[in-house]
Short mmCIF file of C-alpha atoms and ligand atoms in Angstrom, two decimals:
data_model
loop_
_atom_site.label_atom_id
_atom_site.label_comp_id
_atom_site.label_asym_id
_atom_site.label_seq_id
_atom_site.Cartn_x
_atom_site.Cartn_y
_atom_site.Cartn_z
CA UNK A 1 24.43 -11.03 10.92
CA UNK A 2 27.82 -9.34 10.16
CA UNK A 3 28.30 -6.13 13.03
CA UNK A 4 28.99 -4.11 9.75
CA UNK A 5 25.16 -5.14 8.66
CA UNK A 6 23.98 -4.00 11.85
CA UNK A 7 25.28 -0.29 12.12
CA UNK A 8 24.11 -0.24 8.31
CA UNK A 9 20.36 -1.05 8.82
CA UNK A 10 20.71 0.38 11.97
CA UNK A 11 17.46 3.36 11.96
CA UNK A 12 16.33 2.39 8.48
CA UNK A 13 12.98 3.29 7.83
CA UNK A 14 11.63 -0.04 6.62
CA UNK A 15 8.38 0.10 4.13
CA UNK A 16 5.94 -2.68 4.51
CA UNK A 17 3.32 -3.35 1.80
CA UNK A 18 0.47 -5.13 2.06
CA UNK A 19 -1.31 -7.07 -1.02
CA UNK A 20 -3.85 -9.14 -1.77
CA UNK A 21 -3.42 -9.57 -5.84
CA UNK A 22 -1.38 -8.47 -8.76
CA UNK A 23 0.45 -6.01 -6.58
CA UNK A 24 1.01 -3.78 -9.96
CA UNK A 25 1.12 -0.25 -7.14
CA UNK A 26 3.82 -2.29 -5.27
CA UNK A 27 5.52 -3.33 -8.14
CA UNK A 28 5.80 0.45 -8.89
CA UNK A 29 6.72 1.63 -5.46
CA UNK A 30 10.12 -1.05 -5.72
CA UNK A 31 10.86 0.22 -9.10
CA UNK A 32 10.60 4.00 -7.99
CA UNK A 33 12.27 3.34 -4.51
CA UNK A 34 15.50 1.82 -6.52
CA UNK A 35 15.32 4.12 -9.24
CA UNK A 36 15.46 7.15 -6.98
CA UNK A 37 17.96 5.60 -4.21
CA UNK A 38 15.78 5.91 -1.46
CA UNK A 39 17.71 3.90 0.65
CA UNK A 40 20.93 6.32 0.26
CA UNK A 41 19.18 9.20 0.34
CA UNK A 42 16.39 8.62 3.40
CA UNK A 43 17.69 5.33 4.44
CA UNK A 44 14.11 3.74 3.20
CA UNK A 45 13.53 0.70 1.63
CA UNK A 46 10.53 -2.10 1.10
CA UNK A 47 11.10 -4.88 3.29
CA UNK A 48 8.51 -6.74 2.87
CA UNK A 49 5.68 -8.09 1.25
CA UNK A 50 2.92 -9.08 3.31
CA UNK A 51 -0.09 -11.41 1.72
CA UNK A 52 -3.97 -12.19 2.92
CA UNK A 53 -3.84 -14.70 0.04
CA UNK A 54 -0.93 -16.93 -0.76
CA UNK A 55 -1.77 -16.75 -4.95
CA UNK A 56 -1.19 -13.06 -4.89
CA UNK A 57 0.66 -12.80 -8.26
CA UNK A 58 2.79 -10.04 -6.51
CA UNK A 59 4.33 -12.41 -4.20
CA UNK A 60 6.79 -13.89 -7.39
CA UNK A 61 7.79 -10.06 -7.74
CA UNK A 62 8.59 -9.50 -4.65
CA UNK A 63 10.55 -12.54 -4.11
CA UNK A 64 12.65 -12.16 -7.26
CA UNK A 65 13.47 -8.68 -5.84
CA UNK A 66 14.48 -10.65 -2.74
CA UNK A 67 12.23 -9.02 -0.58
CA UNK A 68 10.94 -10.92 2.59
CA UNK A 69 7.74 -11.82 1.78
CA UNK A 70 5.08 -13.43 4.16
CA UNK A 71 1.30 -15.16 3.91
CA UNK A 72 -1.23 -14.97 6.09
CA UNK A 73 -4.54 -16.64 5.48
CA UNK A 74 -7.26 -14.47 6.77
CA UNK A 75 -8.82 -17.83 6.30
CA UNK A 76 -7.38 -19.49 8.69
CA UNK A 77 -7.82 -17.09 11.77
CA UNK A 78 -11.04 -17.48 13.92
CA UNK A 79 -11.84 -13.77 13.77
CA UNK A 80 -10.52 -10.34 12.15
CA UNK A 81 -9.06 -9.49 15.42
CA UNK A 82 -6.72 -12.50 15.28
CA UNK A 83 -5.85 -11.98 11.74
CA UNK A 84 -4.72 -8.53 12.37
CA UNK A 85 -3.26 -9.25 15.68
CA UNK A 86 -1.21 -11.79 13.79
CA UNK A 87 -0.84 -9.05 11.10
CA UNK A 88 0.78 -6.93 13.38
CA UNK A 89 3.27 -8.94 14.76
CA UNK A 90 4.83 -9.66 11.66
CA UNK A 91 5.07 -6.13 10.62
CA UNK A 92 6.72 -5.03 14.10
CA UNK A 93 9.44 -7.22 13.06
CA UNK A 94 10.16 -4.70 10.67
CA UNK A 95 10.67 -2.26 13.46
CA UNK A 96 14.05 -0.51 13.61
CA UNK A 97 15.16 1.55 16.89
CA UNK A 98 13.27 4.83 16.68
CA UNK A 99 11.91 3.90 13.18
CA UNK A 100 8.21 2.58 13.09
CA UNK A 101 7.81 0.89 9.73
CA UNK A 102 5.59 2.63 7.52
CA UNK A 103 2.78 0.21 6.39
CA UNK A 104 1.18 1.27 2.83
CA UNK A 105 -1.99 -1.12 2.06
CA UNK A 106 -1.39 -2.10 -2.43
CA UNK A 107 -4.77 -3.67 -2.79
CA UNK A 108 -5.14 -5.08 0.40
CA UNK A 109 -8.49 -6.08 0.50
CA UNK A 110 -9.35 -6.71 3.93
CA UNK A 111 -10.94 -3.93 6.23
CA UNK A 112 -8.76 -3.79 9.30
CA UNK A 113 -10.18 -3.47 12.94
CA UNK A 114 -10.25 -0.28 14.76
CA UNK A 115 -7.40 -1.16 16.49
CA UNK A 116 -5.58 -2.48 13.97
CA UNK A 117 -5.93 1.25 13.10
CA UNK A 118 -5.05 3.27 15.45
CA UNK A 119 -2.32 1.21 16.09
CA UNK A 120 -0.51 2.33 12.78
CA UNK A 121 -2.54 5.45 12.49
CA UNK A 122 0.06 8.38 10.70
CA UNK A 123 1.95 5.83 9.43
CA UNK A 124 -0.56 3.94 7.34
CA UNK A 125 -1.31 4.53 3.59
CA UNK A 126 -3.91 3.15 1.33
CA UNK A 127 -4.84 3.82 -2.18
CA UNK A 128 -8.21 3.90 -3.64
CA UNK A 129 -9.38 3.51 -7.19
CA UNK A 130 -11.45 6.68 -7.28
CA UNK A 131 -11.10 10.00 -6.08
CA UNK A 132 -12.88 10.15 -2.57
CA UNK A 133 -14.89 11.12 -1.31
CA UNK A 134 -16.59 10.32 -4.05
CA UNK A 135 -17.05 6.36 -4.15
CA UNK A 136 -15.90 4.80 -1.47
CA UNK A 137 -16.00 0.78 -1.32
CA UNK A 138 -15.79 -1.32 -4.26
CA UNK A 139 -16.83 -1.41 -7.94
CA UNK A 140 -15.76 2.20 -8.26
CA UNK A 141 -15.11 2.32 -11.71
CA UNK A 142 -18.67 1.15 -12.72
CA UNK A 143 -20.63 2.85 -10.65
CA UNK A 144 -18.64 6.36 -11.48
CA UNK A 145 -19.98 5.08 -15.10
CA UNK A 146 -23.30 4.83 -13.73
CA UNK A 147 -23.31 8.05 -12.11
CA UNK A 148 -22.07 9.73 -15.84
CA UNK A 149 -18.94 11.41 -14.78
CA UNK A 150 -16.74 13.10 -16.75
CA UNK A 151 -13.79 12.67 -14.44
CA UNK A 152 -12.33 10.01 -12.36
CA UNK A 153 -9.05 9.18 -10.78
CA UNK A 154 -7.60 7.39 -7.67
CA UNK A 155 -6.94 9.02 -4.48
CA UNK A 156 -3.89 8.12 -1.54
CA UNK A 157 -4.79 8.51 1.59
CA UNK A 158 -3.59 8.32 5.65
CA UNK A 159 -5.72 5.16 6.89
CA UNK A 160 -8.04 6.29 9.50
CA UNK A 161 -10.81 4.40 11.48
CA UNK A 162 -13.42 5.52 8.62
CA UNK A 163 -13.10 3.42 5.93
CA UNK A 164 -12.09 5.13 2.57
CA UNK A 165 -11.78 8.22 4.37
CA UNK A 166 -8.83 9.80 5.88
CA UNK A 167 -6.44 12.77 5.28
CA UNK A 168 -6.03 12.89 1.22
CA UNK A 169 -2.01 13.06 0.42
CA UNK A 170 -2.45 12.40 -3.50
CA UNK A 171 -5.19 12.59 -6.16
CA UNK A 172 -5.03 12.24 -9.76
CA UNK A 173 -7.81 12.93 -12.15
CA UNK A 174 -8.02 11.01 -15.64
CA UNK A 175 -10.99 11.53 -18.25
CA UNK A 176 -13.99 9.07 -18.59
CA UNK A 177 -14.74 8.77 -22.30
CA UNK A 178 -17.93 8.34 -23.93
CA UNK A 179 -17.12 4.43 -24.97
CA UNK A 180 -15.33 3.35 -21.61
CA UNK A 181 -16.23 0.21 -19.64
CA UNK A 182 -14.86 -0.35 -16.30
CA UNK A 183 -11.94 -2.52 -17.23
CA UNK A 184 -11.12 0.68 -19.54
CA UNK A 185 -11.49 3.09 -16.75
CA UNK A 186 -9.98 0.64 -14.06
CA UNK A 187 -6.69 0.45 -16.90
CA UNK A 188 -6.68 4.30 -17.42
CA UNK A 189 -6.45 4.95 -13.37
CA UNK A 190 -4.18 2.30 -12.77
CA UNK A 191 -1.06 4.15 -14.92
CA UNK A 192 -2.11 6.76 -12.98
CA UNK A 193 -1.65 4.92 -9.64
CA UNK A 194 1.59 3.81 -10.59
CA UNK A 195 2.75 7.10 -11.08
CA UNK A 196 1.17 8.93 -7.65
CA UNK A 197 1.50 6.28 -4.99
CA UNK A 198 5.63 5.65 -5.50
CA UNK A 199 5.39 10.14 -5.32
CA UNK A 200 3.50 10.31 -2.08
CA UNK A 201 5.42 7.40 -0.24
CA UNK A 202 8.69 9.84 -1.13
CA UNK A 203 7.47 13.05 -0.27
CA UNK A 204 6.17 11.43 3.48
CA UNK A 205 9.71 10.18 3.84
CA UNK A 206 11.11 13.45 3.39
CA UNK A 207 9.04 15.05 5.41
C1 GAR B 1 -5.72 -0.99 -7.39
O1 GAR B 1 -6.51 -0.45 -8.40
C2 GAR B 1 -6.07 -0.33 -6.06
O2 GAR B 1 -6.37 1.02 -6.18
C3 GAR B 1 -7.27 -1.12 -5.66
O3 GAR B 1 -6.96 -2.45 -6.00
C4 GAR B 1 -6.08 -2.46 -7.12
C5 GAR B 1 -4.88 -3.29 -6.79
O4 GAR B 1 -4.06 -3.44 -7.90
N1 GAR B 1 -7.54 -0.98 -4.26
C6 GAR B 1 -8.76 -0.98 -3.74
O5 GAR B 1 -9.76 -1.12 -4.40
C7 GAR B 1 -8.82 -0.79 -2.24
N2 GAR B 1 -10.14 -0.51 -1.80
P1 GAR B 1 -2.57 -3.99 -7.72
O6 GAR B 1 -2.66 -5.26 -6.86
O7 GAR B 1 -2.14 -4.32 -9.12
O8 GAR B 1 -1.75 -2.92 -7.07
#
């Protein structure tokens, strides 16, 4: 590394995002992040890209972007402490002096140990496809169809040791219509996902 690189990166607040599938919401969170010039205006960029599952469709985005990118097979660790043990060490890497990486979970479908947690607590993000605290856990498009709302949406939240729960930084709200499936619904909140996760990331970075 060049000693110009260093002073450079020097303090950069470096985003990590965690996937598990199509990684559409990190997709977005790039696209806003270079759009907007985060990294001249708050010195904040995505680093990297970190995978449970090494088919994770948003994987090929992130490399083209040349973003590091990393697997790690849940599968292949002898219990959820060593996965996220092994989790954490490769997002300390992304450490800078004085500047914690901030760790935003984009579909990540693994529920992290406590201390896993509290590790990264105040400086880790999730996003969840419904607006909680309604619907916590999966299938939460179908069963706010069962349940005959008129309104869903998709919530951001800090990551706390209660799953789905946590300090709310972000809601949107978007209509359920009288002919909607869950693929409809899941499609409708998605745009909306794209639009509120990239927002939240920037307002925490200014803060
Ligand atoms: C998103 O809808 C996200 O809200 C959801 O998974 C999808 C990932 O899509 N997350 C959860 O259900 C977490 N409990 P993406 O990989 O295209 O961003």
């Amino acid at each position: 590394m060049e000693v110009v690189d260093v002073i450079i990166k020097a303090g950069m607040k470096n985003i990590v995002i965690l996937i598990s599938g199509g990684g559409s919401n990190m997709a977005a969170i790039v696209k806003v992040a270079r759009r907007e010039g985060w990294q001249e205006k708050w010195r904040a960029r995505v680093a990297a890209v970190i995978s449970n599952k090494a088919s994770a469709g948003g994987l090929v985005f992130a490399r083209e972007q040349g973003i590091a990118t990393e697997v790690l097979d849940h599968k292949t660790f002898a219990s959820r402490e060593a996965f996220d043990e092994a989790l954490s060490t490769a997002i300390d890497r992304f450490d800078e002096p004085g500047q914690p990486a901030l760790v935003v979970l984009a579909g990540f479908m693994r529920i992290l140990t406590p201390g896993f947690v509290s590790r990264y607590e105040g400086r880790l993000l999730n996003i969840h496809p419904s607006l909680l605290p309604a619907f916590p856990g999966l299938h939460t498009h179908q069963r706010a169809l069962d349940a005959g709302c008129k309104v869903t949406g998709v919530t951001v939240h800090q990551v706390t040791a209660d799953l789905d729960h946590g300090p709310i930084l972000a809601q949107a709200v978007v209509p359920v219509l009288a002919a909607d499936t869950a693929a409809d619904l899941a499609a409708r909140v998605l745009t909306q996902e794209h639009l509120i996760y990239p927002r939240a990331i920037a307002d925490l970075l200014q803060k």
